CSV table of C-alpha atoms in Angstrom, one decimal:
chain,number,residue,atom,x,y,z
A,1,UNK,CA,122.5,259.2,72.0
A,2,UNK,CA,122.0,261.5,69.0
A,3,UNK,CA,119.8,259.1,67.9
A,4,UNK,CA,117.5,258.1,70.7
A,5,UNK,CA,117.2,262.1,71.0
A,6,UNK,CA,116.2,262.2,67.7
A,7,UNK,CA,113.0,259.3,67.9
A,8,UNK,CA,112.0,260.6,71.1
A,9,UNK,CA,111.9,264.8,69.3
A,10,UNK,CA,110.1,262.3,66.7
A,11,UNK,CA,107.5,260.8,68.9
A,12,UNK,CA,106.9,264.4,70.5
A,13,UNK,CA,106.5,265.9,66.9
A,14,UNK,CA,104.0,263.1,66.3
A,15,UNK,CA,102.3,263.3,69.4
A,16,UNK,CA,101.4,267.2,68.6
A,17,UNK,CA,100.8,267.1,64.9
A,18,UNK,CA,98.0,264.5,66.4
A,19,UNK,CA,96.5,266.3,69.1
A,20,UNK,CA,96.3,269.7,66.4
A,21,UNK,CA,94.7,268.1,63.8
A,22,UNK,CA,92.1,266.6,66.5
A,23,UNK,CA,91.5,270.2,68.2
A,24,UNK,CA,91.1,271.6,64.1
A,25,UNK,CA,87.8,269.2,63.2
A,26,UNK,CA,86.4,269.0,67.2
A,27,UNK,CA,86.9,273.2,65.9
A,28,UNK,CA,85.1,272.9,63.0
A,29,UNK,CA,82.6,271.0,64.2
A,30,UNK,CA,81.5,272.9,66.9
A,31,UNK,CA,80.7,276.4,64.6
A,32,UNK,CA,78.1,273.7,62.7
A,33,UNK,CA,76.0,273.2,65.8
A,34,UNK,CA,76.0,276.9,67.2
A,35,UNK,CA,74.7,277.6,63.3
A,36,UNK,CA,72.1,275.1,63.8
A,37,UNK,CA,71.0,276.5,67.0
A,38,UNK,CA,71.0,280.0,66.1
A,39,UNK,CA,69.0,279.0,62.8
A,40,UNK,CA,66.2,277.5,65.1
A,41,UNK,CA,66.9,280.7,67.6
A,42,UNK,CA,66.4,283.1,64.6
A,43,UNK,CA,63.8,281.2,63.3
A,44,UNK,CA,61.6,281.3,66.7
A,45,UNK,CA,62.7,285.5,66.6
A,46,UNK,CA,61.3,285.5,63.0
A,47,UNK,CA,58.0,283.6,63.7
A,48,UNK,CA,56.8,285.4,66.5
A,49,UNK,CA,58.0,288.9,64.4
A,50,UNK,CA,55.9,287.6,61.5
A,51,UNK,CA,53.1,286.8,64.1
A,52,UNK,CA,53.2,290.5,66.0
A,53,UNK,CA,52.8,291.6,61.9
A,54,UNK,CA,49.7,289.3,61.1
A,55,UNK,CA,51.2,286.2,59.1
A,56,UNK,CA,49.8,283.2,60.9
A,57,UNK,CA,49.8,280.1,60.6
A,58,UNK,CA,52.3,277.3,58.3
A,59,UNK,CA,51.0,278.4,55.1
A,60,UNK,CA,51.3,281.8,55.0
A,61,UNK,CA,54.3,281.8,56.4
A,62,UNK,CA,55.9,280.0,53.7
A,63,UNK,CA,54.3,282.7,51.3
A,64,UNK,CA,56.1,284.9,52.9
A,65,UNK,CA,59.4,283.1,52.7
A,66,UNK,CA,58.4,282.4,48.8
A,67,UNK,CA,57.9,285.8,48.6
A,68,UNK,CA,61.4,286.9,50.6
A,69,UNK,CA,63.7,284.5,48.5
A,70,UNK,CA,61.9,286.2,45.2
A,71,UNK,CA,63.0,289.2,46.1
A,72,UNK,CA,65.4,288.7,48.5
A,73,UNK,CA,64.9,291.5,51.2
A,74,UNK,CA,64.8,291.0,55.0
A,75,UNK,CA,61.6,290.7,56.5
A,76,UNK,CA,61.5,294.0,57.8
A,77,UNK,CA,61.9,296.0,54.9
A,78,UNK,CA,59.5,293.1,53.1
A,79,UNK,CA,56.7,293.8,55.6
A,80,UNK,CA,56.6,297.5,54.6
A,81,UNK,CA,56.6,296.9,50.9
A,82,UNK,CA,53.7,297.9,48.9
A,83,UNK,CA,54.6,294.8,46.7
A,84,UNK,CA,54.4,292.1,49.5
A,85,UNK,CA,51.4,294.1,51.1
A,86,UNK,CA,49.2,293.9,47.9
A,87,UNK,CA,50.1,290.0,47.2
A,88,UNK,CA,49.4,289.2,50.8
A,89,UNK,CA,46.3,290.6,50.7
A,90,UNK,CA,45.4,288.6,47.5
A,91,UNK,CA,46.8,285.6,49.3
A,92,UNK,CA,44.6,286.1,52.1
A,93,UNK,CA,41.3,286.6,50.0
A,94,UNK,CA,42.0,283.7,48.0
A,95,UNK,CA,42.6,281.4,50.9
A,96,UNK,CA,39.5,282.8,52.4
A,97,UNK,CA,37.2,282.2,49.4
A,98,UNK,CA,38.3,278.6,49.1
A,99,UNK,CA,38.0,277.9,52.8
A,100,UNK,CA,34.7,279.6,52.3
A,101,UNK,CA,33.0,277.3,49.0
A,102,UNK,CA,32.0,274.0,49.7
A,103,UNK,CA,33.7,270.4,49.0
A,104,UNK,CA,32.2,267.7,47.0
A,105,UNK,CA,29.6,268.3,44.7
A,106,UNK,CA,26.2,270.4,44.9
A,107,UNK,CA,24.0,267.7,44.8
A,108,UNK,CA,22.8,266.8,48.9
A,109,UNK,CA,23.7,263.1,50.1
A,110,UNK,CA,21.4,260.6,50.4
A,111,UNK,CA,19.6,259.5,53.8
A,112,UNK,CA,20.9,255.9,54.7
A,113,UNK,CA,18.2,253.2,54.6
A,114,UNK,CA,18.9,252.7,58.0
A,115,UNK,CA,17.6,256.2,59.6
A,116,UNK,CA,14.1,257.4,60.7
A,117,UNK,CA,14.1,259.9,58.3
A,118,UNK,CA,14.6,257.9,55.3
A,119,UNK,CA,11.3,256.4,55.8
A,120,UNK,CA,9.4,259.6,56.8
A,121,UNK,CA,10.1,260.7,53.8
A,122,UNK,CA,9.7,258.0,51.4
A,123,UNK,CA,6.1,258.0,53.6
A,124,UNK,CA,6.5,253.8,54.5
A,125,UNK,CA,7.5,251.4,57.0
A,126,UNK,CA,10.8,249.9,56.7
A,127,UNK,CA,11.0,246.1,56.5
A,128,UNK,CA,9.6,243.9,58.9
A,129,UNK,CA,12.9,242.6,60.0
A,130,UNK,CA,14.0,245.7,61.0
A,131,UNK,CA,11.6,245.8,63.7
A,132,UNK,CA,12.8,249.2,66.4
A,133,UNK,CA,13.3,250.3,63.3
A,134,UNK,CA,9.6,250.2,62.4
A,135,UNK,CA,8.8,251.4,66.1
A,136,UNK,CA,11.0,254.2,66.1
A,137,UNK,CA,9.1,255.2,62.4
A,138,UNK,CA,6.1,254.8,63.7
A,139,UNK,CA,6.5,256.8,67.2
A,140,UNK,CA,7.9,259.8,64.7
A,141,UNK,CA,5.2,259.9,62.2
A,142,UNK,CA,2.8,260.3,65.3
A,143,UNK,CA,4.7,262.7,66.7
A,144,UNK,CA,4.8,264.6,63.3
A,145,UNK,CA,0.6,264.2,62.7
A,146,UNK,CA,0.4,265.4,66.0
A,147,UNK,CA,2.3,267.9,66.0
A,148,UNK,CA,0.5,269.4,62.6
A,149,UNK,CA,-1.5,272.4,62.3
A,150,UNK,CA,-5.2,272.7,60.9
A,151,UNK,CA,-4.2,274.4,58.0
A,152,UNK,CA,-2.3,272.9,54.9
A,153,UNK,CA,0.8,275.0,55.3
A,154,UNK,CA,1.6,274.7,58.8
């Protein structure tokens, strides 16, 4: 009797070391997913106060994370700092000036052998297979001679 008393307390032992180690890791995970969804909460919260404060848009944002893990200050404090203030600015004007200058190079692309202009200005007709083409030349450089002026210049 002892003995069957003793299995059973055994199975009962078992039974609860089981069911606490499965409550301690359903525990643990649970803290990971709150985290994740207060890092996407906080994130939102930090966007829109970085927006309110004039950083827009994906890359300066990350400046100003670049600039926040350099020195390691909330973004409160960071926004008032002369430091972050000046470099911002510089940020801004360089992003300005190269969104301002013009790709490629300076040289002005060619006209396509296909287009009315092309042949206006090369002053002849394109080939004779091309025949609209050569209509759609022609009805332009009429347009353009009547269009012209007496004088030289106009």
């Amino acid at each position: 009797m002892n003995r069957d008393l003793a299995l059973k307390n055994r199975g009962i032992a078992q039974r609860f070391k089981t069911k606490l180690e499965k409550s301690r890791e359903s525990k643990s995970d649970t803290p990971i997913e709150k985290k994740e969804a207060e890092t996407v909460t906080n994130d939102l919260g930090e966007k829109a106060f970085l927006a309110v404060n004039g950083i827009k848009g994906a890359d300066e944002v990350e400046f100003f994370k670049k600039i926040q893990k350099e020195t390691g200050k909330t973004a409160d404090v960071l926004l008032e700092s002369t430091y972050f203030q000046t470099e911002f600015r510089d940020f801004k004007e360089k992003k300005a000036t190269r969104e301002a200058t013009p790709n490629g190079s300076k040289r002005s692309t060619p006209l396509s052998s296909d287009s009315v202009d092309y042949w206006l200005a090369k002053d002849e007709l394109p080939p004779s297979s091309q025949v609209e083409l050569r209509r759609q030349v022609v009805n332009a450089k009429s347009k353009k001679d009547s269009s012209g002026g007496v004088f030289y210049n106009s």
